[in-house]
Structure formats: C-alpha cells, structure tokens
Coordinates of C-alpha atoms in Angstrom, one line a residue:
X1 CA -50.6 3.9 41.6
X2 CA -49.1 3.1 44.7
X3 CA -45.7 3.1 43.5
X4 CA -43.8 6.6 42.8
X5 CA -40.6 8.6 41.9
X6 CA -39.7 10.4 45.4
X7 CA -38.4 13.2 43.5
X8 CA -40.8 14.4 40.3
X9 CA -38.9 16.8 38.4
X10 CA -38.6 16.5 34.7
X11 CA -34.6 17.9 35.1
X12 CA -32.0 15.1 34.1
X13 CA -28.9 14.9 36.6
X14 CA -26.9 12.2 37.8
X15 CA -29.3 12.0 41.3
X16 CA -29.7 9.1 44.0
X17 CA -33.5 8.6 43.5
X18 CA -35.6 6.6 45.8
X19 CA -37.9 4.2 44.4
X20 CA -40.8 3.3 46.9
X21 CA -43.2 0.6 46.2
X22 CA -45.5 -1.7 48.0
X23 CA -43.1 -4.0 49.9
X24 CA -39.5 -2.7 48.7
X25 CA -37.1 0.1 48.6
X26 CA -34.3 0.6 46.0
X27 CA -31.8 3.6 45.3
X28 CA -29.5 3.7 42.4
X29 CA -28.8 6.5 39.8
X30 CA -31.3 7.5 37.5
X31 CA -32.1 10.3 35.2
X32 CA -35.6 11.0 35.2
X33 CA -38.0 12.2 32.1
X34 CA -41.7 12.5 32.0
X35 CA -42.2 10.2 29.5
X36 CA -42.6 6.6 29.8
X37 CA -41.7 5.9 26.1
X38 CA -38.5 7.3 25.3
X39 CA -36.8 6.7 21.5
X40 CA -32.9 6.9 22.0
X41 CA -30.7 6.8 18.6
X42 CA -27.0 5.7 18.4
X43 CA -24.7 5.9 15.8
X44 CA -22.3 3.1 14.9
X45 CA -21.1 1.7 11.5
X46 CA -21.3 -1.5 9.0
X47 CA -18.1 -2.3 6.4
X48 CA -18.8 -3.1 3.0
X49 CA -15.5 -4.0 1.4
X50 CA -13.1 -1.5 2.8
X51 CA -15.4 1.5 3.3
X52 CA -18.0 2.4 6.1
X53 CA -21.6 3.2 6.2
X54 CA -23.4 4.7 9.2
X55 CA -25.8 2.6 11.1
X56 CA -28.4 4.4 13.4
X57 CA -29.3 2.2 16.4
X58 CA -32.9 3.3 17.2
X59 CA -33.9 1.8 20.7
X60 CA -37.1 1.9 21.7
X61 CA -38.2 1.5 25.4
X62 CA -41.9 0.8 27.0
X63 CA -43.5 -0.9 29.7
X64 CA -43.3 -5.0 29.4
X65 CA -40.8 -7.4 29.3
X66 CA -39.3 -8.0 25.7
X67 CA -36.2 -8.0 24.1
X68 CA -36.2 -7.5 20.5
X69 CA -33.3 -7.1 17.7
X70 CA -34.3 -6.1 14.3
X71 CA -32.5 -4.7 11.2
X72 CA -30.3 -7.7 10.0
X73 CA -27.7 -8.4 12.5
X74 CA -25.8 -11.4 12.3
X75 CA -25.4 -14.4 15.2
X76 CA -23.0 -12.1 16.9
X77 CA -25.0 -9.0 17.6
X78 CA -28.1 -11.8 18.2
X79 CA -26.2 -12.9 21.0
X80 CA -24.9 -9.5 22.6
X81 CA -28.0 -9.5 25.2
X82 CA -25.7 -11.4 27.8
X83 CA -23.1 -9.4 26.6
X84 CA -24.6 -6.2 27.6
X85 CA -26.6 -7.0 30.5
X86 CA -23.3 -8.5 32.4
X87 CA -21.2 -5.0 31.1
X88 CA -24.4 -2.4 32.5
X89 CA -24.8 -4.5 36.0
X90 CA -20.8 -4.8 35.9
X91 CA -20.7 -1.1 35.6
X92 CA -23.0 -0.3 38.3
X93 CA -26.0 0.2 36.4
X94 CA -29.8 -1.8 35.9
X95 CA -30.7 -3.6 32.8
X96 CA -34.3 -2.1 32.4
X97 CA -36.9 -5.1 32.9
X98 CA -38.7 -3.3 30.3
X99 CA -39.9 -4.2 26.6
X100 CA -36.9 -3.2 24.0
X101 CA -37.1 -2.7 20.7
X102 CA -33.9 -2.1 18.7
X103 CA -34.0 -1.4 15.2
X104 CA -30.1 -1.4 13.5
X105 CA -30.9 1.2 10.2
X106 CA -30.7 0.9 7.3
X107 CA -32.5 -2.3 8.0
X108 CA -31.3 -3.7 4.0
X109 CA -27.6 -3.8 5.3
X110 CA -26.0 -6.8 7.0
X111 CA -24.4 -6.2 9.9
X112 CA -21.6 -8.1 11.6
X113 CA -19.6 -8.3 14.5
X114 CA -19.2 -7.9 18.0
X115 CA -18.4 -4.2 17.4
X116 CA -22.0 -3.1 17.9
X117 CA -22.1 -3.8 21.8
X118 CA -21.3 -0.5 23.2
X119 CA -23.6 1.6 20.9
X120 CA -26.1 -1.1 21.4
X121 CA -25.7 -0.8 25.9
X122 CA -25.6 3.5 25.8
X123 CA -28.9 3.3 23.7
X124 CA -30.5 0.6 26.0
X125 CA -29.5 3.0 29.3
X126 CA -30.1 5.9 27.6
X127 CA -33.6 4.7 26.2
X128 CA -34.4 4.2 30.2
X129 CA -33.5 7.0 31.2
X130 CA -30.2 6.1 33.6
X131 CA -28.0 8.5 31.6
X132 CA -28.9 11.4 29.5
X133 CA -29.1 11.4 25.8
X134 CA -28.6 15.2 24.2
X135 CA -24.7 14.4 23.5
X136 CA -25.4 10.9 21.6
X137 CA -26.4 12.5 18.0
X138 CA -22.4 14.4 18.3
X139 CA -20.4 10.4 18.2
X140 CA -20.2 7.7 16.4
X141 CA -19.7 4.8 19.1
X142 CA -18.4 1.6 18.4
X143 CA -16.4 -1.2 20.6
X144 CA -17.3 -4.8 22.0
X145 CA -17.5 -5.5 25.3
X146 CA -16.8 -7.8 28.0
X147 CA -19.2 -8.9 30.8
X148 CA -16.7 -6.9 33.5
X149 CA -17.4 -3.9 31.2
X150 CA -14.3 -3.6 29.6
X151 CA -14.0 -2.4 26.0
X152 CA -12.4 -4.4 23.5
X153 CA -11.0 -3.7 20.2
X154 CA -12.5 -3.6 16.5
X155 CA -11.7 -3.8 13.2
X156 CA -11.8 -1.7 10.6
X157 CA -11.5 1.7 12.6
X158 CA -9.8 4.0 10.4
X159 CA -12.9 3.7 7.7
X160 CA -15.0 4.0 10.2
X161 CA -13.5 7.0 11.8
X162 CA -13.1 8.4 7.6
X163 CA -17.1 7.9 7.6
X164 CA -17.9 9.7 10.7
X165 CA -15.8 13.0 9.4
X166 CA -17.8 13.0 6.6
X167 CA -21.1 12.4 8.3
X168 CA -20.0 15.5 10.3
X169 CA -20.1 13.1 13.4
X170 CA -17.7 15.7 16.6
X171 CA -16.5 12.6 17.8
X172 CA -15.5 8.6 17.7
X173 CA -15.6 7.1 20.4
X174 CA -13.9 3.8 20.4
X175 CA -11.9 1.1 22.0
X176 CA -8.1 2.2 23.5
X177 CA -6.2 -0.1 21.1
X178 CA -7.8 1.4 17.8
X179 CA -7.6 5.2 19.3
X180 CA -4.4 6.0 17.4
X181 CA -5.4 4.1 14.1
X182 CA -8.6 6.5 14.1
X183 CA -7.0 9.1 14.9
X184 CA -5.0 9.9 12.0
X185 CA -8.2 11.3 10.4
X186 CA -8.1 14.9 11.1
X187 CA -10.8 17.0 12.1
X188 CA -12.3 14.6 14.1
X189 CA -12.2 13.6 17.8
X190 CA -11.1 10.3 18.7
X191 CA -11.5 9.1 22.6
X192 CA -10.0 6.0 23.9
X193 CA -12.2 4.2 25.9
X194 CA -11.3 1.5 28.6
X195 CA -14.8 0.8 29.7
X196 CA -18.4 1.3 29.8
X197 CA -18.2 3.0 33.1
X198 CA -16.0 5.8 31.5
X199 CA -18.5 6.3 28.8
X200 CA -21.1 6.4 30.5
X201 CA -19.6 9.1 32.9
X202 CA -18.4 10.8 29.8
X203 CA -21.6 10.9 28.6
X204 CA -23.5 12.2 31.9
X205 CA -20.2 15.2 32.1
X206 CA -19.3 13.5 35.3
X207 CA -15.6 12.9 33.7
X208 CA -14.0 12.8 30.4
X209 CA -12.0 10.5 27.8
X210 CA -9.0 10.4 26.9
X211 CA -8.6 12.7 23.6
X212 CA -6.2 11.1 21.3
X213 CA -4.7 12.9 18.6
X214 CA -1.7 11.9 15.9
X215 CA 0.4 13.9 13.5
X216 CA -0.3 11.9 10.8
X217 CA 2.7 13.3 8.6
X218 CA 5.0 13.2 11.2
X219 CA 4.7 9.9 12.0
X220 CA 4.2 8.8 8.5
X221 CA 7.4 10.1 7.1
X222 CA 8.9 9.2 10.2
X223 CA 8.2 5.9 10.0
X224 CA 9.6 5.3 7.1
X225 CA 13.1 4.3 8.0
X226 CA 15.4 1.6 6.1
X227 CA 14.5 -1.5 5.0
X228 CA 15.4 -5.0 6.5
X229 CA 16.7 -6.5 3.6
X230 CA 19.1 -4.7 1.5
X231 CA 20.6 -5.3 -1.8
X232 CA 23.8 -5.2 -0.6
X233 CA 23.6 -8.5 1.1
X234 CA 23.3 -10.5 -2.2
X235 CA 26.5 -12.1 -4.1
X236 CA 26.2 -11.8 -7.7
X237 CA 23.0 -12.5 -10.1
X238 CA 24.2 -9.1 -11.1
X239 CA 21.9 -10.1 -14.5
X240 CA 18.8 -11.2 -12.2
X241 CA 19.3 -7.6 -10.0
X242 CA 19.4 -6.0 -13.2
X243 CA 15.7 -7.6 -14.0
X244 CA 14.6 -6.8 -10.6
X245 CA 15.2 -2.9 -11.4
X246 CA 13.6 -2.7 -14.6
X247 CA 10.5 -4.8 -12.5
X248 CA 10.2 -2.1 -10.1
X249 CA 10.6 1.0 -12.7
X250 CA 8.0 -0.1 -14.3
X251 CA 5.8 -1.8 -12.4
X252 CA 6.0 -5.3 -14.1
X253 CA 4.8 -8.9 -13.0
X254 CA 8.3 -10.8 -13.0
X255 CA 9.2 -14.9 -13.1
X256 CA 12.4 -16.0 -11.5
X257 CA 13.4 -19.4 -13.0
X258 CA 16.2 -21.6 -11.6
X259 CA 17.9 -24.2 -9.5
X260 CA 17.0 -24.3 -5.5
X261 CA 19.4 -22.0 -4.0
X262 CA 20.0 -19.6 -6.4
X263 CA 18.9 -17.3 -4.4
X264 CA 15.0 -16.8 -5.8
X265 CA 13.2 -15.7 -2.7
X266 CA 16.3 -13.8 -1.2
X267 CA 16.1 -11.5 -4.0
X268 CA 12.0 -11.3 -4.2
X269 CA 12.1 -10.2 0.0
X270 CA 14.5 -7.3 -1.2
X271 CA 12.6 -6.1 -4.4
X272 CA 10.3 -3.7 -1.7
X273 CA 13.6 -2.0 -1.1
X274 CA 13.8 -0.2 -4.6
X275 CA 9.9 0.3 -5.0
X276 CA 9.1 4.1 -4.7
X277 CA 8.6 4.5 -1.3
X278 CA 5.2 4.8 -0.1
X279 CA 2.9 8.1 -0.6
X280 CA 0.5 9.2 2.3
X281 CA -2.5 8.4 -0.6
X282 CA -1.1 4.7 -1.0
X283 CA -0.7 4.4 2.6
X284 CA -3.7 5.4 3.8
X285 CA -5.3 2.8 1.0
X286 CA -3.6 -0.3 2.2
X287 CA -4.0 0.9 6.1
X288 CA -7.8 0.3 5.4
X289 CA -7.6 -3.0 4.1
X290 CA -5.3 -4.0 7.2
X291 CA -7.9 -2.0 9.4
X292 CA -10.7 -3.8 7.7
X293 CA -8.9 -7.5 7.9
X294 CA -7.9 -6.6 11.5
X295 CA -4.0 -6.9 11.1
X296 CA -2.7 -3.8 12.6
X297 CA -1.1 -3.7 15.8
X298 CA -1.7 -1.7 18.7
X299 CA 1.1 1.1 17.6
X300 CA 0.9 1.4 13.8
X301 CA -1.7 4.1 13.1
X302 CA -0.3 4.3 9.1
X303 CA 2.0 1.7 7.2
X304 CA 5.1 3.2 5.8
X305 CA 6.4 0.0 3.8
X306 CA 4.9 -1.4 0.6
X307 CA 3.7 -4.6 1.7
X308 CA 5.6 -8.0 0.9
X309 CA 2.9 -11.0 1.0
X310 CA 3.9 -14.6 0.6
X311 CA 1.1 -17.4 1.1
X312 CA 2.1 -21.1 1.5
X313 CA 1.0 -23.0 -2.0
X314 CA -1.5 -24.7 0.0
X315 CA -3.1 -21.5 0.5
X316 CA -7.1 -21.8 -0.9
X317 CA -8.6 -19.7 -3.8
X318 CA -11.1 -17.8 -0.9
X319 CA -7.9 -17.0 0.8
X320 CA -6.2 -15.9 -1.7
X321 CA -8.3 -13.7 -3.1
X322 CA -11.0 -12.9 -1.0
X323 CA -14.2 -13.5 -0.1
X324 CA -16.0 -16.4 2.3
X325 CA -19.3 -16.4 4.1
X326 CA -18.6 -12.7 5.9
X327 CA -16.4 -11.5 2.8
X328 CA -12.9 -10.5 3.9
X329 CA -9.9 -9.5 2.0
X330 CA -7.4 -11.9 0.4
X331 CA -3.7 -12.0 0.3
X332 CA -3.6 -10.2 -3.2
X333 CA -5.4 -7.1 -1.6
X334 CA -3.5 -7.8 1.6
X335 CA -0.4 -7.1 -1.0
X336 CA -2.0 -3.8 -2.6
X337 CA 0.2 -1.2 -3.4
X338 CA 3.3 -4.0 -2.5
X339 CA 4.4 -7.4 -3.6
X340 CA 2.9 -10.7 -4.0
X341 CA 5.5 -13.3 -4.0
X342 CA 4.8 -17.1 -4.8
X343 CA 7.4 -19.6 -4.2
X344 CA 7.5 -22.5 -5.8
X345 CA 5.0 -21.4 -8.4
X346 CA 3.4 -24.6 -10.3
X347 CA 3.0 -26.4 -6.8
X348 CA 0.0 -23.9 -6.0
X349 CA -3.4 -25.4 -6.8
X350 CA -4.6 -24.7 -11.1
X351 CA -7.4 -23.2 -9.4
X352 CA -5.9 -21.0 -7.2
X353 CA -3.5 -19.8 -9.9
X354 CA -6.5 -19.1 -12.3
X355 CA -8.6 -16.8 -10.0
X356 CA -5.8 -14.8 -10.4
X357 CA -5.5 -14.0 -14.0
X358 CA -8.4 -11.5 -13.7
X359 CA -7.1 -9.8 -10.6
X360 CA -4.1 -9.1 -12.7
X361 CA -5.8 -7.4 -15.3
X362 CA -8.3 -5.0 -13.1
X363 CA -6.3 -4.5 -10.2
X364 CA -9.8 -4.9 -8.2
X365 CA -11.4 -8.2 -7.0
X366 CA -15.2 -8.7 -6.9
X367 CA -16.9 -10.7 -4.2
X368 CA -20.4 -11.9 -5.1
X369 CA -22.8 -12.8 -2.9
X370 CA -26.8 -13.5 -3.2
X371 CA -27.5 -10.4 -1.3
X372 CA -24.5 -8.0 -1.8
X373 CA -21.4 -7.8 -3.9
X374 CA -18.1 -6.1 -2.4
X375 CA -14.8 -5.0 -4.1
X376 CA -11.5 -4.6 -2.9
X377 CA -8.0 -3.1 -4.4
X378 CA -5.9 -5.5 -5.9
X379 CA -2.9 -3.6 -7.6
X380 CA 0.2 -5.6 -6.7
X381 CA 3.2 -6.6 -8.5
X382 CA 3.2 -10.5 -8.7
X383 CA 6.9 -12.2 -7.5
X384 CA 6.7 -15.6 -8.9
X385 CA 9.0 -17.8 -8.3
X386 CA 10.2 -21.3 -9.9
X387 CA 12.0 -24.9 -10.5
X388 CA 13.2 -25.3 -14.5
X389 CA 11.9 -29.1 -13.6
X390 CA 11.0 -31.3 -10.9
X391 CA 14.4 -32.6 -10.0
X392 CA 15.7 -28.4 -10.4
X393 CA 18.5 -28.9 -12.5
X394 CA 17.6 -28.2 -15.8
X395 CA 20.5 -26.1 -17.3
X396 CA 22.3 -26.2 -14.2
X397 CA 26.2 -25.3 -15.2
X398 CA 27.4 -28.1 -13.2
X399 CA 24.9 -30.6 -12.1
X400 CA 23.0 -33.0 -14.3
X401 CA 19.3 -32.6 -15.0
X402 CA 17.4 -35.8 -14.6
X403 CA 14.1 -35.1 -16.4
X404 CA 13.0 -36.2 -19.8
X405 CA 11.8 -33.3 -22.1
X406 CA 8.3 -34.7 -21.4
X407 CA 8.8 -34.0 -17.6
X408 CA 10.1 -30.8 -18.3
X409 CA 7.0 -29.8 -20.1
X410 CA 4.7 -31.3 -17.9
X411 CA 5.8 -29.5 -15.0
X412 CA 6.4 -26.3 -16.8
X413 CA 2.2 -26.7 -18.1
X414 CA 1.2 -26.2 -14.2
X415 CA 1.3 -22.8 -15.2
X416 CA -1.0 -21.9 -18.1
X417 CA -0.3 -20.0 -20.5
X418 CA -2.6 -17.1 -19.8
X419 CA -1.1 -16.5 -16.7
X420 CA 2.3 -16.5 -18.1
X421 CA 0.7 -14.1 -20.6
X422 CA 0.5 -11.4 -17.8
X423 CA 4.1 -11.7 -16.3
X424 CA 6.2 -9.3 -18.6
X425 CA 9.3 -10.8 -17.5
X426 CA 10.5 -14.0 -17.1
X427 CA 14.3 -14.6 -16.2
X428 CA 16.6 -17.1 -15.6
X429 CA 18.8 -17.5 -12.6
X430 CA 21.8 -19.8 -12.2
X431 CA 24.1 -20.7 -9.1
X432 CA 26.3 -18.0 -7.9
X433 CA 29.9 -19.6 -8.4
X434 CA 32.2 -20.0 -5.4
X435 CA 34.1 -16.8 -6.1
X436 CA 31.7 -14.6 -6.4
X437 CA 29.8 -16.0 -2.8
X438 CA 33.4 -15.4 -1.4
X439 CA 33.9 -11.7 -2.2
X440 CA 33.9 -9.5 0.4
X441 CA 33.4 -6.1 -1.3
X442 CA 29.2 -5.3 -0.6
X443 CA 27.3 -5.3 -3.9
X444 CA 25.5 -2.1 -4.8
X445 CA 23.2 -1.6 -2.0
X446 CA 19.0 -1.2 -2.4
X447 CA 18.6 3.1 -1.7
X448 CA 21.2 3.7 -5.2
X449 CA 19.2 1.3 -7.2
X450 CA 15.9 2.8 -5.4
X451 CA 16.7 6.1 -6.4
X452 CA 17.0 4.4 -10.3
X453 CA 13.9 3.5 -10.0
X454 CA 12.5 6.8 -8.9
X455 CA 13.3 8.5 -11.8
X456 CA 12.2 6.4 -13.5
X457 CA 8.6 6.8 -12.3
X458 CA 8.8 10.0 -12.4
X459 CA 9.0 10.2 -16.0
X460 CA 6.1 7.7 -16.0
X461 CA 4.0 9.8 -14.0
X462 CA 4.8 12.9 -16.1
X463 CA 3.8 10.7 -19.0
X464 CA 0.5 9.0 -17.8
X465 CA -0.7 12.4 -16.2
X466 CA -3.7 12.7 -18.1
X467 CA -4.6 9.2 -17.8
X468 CA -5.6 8.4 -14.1
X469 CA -6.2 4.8 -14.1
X470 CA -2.4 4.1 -15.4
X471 CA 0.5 5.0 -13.2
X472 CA 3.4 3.1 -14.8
X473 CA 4.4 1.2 -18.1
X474 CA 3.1 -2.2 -17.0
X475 CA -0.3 -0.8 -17.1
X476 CA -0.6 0.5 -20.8
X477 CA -3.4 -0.1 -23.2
X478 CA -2.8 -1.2 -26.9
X479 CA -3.6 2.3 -27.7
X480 CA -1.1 3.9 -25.1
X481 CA 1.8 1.8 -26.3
X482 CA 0.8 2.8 -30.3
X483 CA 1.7 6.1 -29.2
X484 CA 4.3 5.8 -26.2
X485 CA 6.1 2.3 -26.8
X486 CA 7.1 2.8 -30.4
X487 CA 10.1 1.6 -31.2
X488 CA 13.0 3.3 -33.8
X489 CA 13.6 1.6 -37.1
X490 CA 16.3 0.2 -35.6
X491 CA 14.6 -1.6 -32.7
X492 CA 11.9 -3.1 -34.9
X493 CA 14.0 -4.7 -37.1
X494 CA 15.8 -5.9 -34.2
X495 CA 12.7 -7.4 -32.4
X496 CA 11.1 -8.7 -36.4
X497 CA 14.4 -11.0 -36.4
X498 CA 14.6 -11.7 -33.0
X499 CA 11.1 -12.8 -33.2
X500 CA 11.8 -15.2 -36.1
X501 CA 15.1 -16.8 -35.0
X502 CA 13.9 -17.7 -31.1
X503 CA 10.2 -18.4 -32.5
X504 CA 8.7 -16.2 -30.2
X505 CA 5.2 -16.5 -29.4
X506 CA 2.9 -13.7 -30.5
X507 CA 2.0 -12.9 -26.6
X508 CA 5.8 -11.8 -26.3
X509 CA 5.2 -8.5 -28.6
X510 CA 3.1 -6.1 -26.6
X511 CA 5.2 -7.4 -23.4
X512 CA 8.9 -6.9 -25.4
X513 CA 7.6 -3.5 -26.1
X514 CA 6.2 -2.7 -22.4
X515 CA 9.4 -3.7 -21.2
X516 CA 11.7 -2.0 -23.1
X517 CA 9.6 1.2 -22.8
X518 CA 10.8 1.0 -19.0
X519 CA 14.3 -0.1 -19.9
X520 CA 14.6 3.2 -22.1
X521 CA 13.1 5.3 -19.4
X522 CA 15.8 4.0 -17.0
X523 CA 18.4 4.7 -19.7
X524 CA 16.9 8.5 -20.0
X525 CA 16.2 7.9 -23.8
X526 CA 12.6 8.7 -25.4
X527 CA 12.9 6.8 -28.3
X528 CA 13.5 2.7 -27.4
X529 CA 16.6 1.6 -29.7
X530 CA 17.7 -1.6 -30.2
X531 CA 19.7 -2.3 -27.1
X532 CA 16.4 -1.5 -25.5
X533 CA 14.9 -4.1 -27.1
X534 CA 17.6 -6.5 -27.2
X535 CA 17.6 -6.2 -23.5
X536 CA 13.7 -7.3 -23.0
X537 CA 13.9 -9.9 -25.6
X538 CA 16.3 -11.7 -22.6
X539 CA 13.7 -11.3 -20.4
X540 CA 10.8 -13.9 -22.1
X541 CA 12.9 -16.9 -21.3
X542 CA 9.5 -19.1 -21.7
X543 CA 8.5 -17.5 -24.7
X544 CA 11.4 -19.6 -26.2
X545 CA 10.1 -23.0 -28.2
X546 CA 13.4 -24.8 -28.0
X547 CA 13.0 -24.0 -23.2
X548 CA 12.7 -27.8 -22.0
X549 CA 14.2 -29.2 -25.0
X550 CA 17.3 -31.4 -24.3

C-alpha cells in the first residue's frame, strides 16, 4: 500500500504520528498496535430496582464504515452516536471512520439512560487505538456527556459504586456531582471527572483525577442535627401527641380525624422528630432509592433524617407506588424507612388508595413488566389524615355540623374498610380552645418524647431478635402476638366488655392487642393490664357503629 504509519513500532505512547498518504498529510495523537482488529471491553452498569449489575461494553473495531449497537439498549444509548462523536472531536481526538461493533453484555438486560456515553467513547478510542487500553479492566466508568465533552451527572451512583466493590472493580470513575455519593463505599476509588479530556489523559498517565474520598460515619452522625419541626411548637391535643408516641414506639399506621385546623398535618410534619433516629443500615437503604430515583443533591452523600413524603391526592396509582414504562420508584418507597402522610385522605382516587393495601402488608412493591419484574422497599408508616364529613364539623364542640348521617357515611365509605383494617390507630382531634393557643409556656418538646420512644424500641428489638423480618409491634404475626400480646385476666375482661358495649368490629381485636402491647412497653410493664387496653380501645374511633350517627 502506498499509504503508511511513519513510525512502526508496536510500543503504545502518547506520540505525534504522521500519517502519509497519496494526496494528504495528517498528524494527531495516536497509539499504535499491530493489529488492525482490536477488541476493547468497558465496564459500566444497568439498575434493576435499586441494585446494580455489571454491564461489559465489548467494542469491536475493523476496516469499513459501520456503526452498530447491540445488546438491548434503549432510545437513549440508540442515539448517543452524535453524542459521542461531538465529545471525542471536542476533546481533540478523531471518531475512527471505521466499522464498530458494540455489544452492551449481558445482551438479556435492558439497558437505559444516557449514563452509558462515556464507557461507550473510551471503548470506541480505545478500540482504535488513540489511547491505550491495559488500565480499562481496573474501573467501572459511567457518566453522560455533552457534545463540548463535559461529563454530566447520573443516577443511581451509590449502587453502582456498591456493585463495583463487589465485582473487585480498583476504581469508579464517574461524573463530579455523584463523586461524594459514590464515595461513601469504602474500599473503593472514586474519581470525579469533569470531562472526557481528563479521562482520557487519565487513562494514557498523562494526568490524574481527582480522588474523592468521605468518612462516611463522620458525616453521617454528623449530619444528623435537630429537626425542623419540634413538638414544642404545638398548643395542646395533648391526647392526639399522646397517640402520636405510642405511633412511633411501635411502629403503627395512624388516622387523624377532625375539623380543618385542628392542627392534623402540623402534628404529622413533627411525628419524624420522635422516630428512632436513623441507623447507618437504614440510611444507606433509603440513600439508594434516592440515588436510583435521582433526588439527591450535589452535597448529600448519606441521608440522616427518616424521610417525610406527602403526595398531592391527585397524585396517580404509578406515582404512587411505582412503576411506568422504565420502572422507577414511587412515593411509598420514596418514604421507606420514614413517613407517608396523606392529607385529606378520602379525596385521593379509590384506586390509588387500593394499590396500597398490599404495600402495607409486605413492606415491598412489585413492578411487573412482560420482560422483567423489579421490587423495591416499601416499609413506611402511613400518616393519614381526615374530615369527620364534607362540611368538617361533625362533632365539632362549637360549630354545627351540616351533613345528614347519610353524608357522613358516604364520605367516610371513600375509604374502605380493608384499608382502615391496616391503620391500628385511629384518633380523634378537636379544636384547641382559645386558652390553650394562648399559653405561652412551650409544650414538651420532640428529643424528651424521642427518647420515649427509644426505649421503647429497644425492648422491641430485644424481643423480636430472633425474628428478622419483624422489627417492632406493628409488624407481629397472629402467632407472635399468641405469645407476646397476651393480655392479664384483667385486660381481657376489659377489652370482652368493651367490645360488646361500643360494638366493635372483629378487625379491632388483633389491632387493640398490637397497640396496647406498645402502650405497655412504653409503660415498662410485661404483662398488658387493663389501662393498657383501655387506652387502645380509644384509639379505634371508626371501629365504633354509633361514628356518623346523629
């Protein structure tokens, strides 16, 4: 051929080569090999619900002029050819004018996103020989980029980073604004990248990236500071802060019931405030589903509150709980590990309401699709929220209520009854009277009814030990409360009569005994007694067949 490589070594540096043909001459750097057809692999990553799998991007490059991308990728990573080809001649490089074949493995798994640029441009370059390839195997890569070559963020970068420990992967390399999310995985090394160009260079030891590296349990128990809204603030409903506590000891689904302005969703904001604060293991669970739903910022590498969720009532059943056509997590796993609150309770969609009952139960949602299925943690405590009636005023002290028993029941039948069946308690709230509002002495503030509630979980956690899918009272099995909810003969005569007089329904039994398990716990007291149960007997206000009845 009349055409040759000036210099013909089979050594790979970063040299000027001249490239001398018939009618032109070219120089630009390029890293020879003696091959024509060179096989490059990359490493990158797919998510499946809120875990990684590795992805090896094999990129094959020959003689010809094709562009080919197999292995399932999605209209995104279709499209990343003008991506790419804008970033490498951006960056001072050549898109080869060769045939390309890239093959994203395992070729079964969907992949998704724009994430899969940068592993997709180093294998292309590499595959041509403009940069070497004996550091790619030691790094995962992942990061989008823009045609000037700049590297934009990702999501889902902290299960990402967990999967490329465990693959025994040196080193992530990824965008500058996930660096500190990844890098609270230990024994791996995360480095920030700005652009391709760095990379590259990093790549070809002509420079370095920056190594980013957190103290994860510094800055988690750091971070943990006092909460926004504090107990303190609220006049009053000393009856309704009572229910709150026992809520939070034990983990139950609570109903707030009353007139507007009685303070309902004032109180729900500040039930996070006596919730056990977070562990590093609960953190690090809810930090991937924010990771993997792309909601945190820049500077949060772990959350250190228990999250407080509370969707609109026109929110849809898809955004609620999950799912659409690329699956993505709802507001209930959004909540994991937190509080779901829902305001205004029977104005949310029947549907909507119903795809929650299961939820409840499993503390997991399951996403079906034709091709895959994905799960992701649900286990919140659900903060509902209510009117007595349309007009509000139904056993308001002072203001009429203009409803007819019919209406009352109507409305109160928007939410059915095997919902209701998993809220263990159910309280009424009334108007905090003028005196009370006008006090100026604090009420008792959120960290002395927190540390309540601690000890109370404590003995929970000491009690469900050997049971690892329960953690608190709200989550025992008819067999756990045979032999952990058992009443004295004083406290089941008490709940037998109470039972008979206020025509309980049957659903109220095992949710009476759950609750006054917790009640005793708080109290210190093994055995539930009668003012244990007397207490949760208050709570099933709905249970009641004369509610709505004027």
């Amino acid at each position: 051929s009349s055409a040759f490589w000036s210099r013909g070594s089979g050594q790979v540096s970063p040299l000027s080569y001249r490239y001398t043909g018939e009618d032109q001459v070219a120089s630009f750097p390029f890293y020879y090999h003696r091959h024509t057809t060179m096989l490059i692999k990359t490493y990158a990553a797919a998510l499946q619900s809120i875990q990684a799998r590795t992805v090896t991007i094999e990129v094959n490059c020959t003689p010809g002029s094709y562009f080919q991308l197999v292995g399932l990728p999605d209209t995104a990573i279709k499209e990343s050819q003008d991506r790419i080809i804008s970033a490498i001649e951006s960056s001072g490089y050549k898109f080869p004018g060769k045939r390309i074949v890239i093959n994203m493995s395992p070729a079964d798994l969907r992949k998704e996103g724009a994430a899969y640029d940068l592993p997709l441009a180093i294998g292309i370059l590499a595959a041509d020989g403009q940069i070497p390839n004996d550091l790619l195997e030691r790094y995962m890569i992942m990061g989008e980029l823009s045609l000037d070559g700049t590297v934009r963020s990702i999501r889902g970068a902290l299960p990402i980073a967990i999967q490329a420990r465990e693959e025994g992967f040196e080193g992530f390399i990824l965008p500058e604004e996930n660096a500190r999310e990844a890098a609270v995985v230990n024994e791996l090394r995360v480095h920030a990248a700005h652009s391709l160009r760095g990379v590259i260079d990093m790549l070809s030891g002509q420079a370095s990236l920056p190594l980013v590296e957190v103290d994860t349990r510094e800055e988690f128990y750091q971070a943990q500071g006092a909460s926004v809204f504090d107990f303190s603030e609220v006049k009053g409903q000393e009856s309704v802060k009572r229910a709150l506590e026992v809520a939070a000891a034990g983990g139950h689904n609570l109903l707030m019931i009353g007139a507007p302005g009685s303070g309902k969703s004032m109180m729900a904001k500040r039930l996070p405030s006596i919730l056990p604060p977070f562990t590093l293991r609960e953190s690090l669970e809810t930090t991937k589903i924010y990771s993997v739903a792309g909601k945190l910022s820049r500077d949060v590498t772990l959350l250190a509150t228990r999250p407080f969720r509370a969707p609109h009532h026109s929110i849809s059943p898809v955004a609620l709980v999950g799912g659409g056509s690329n699956p993505q997590p709802g507001e209930i796993s959004l909540a994991h590990n937190g509080v779901l609150f829902l305001d205004e309770l029977p104005e949310f969609s029947r549907n909507v309401l119903e795809v929650m009952r299961q939820p409840l139960e499993e503390r997991m949602v399951t996403v079906a699709r034709a091709r895959f299925t994905v799960d992701y943690p649900a286990g919140f405590m659900l903060v509902a929220a209510m009117n007595p009636c349309p007009c509000g005023y139904y056993n308001h002290p002072t203001r009429p209520c203009e409803c007819t028993p019919q209406q009352v029941q109507r409305y109160l039948g928007k939410v059915s009854g095997p919902l209701l069946d998993r809220i263990d308690i159910q309280v009424e709230i009334t108007p905090v009277p003028f005196d009370k509002l006008s006090e100026m002495r604090p009420s008792e503030g959120s960290e002395a009814i927190r540390r309540r509630v601690m000890v109370a979980r404590e003995v929970q956690n000491a009690r469900f030990a050997s049971f690892p899918d329960v953690h608190c009272n709200a989550q025992m099995t008819p067999a756990l409360m045979q032999r952990f909810a058992r009443p004295d003969a004083e406290g089941l005569a008490r709940l037998k009569a109470a039972m008979e007089r206020l025509d309980l329904s049957a659903r109220a039994y095992d949710r009476i005994l759950k609750v006054a398990r917790t009640i005793a716990d708080l109290a210190g007291e093994e055995a539930i007694r009668k003012e244990h149960i007397a207490e949760a007997i208050h709570y099933r206000s709905l249970d009641r067949s004369s509610w709505g009845q004027k």
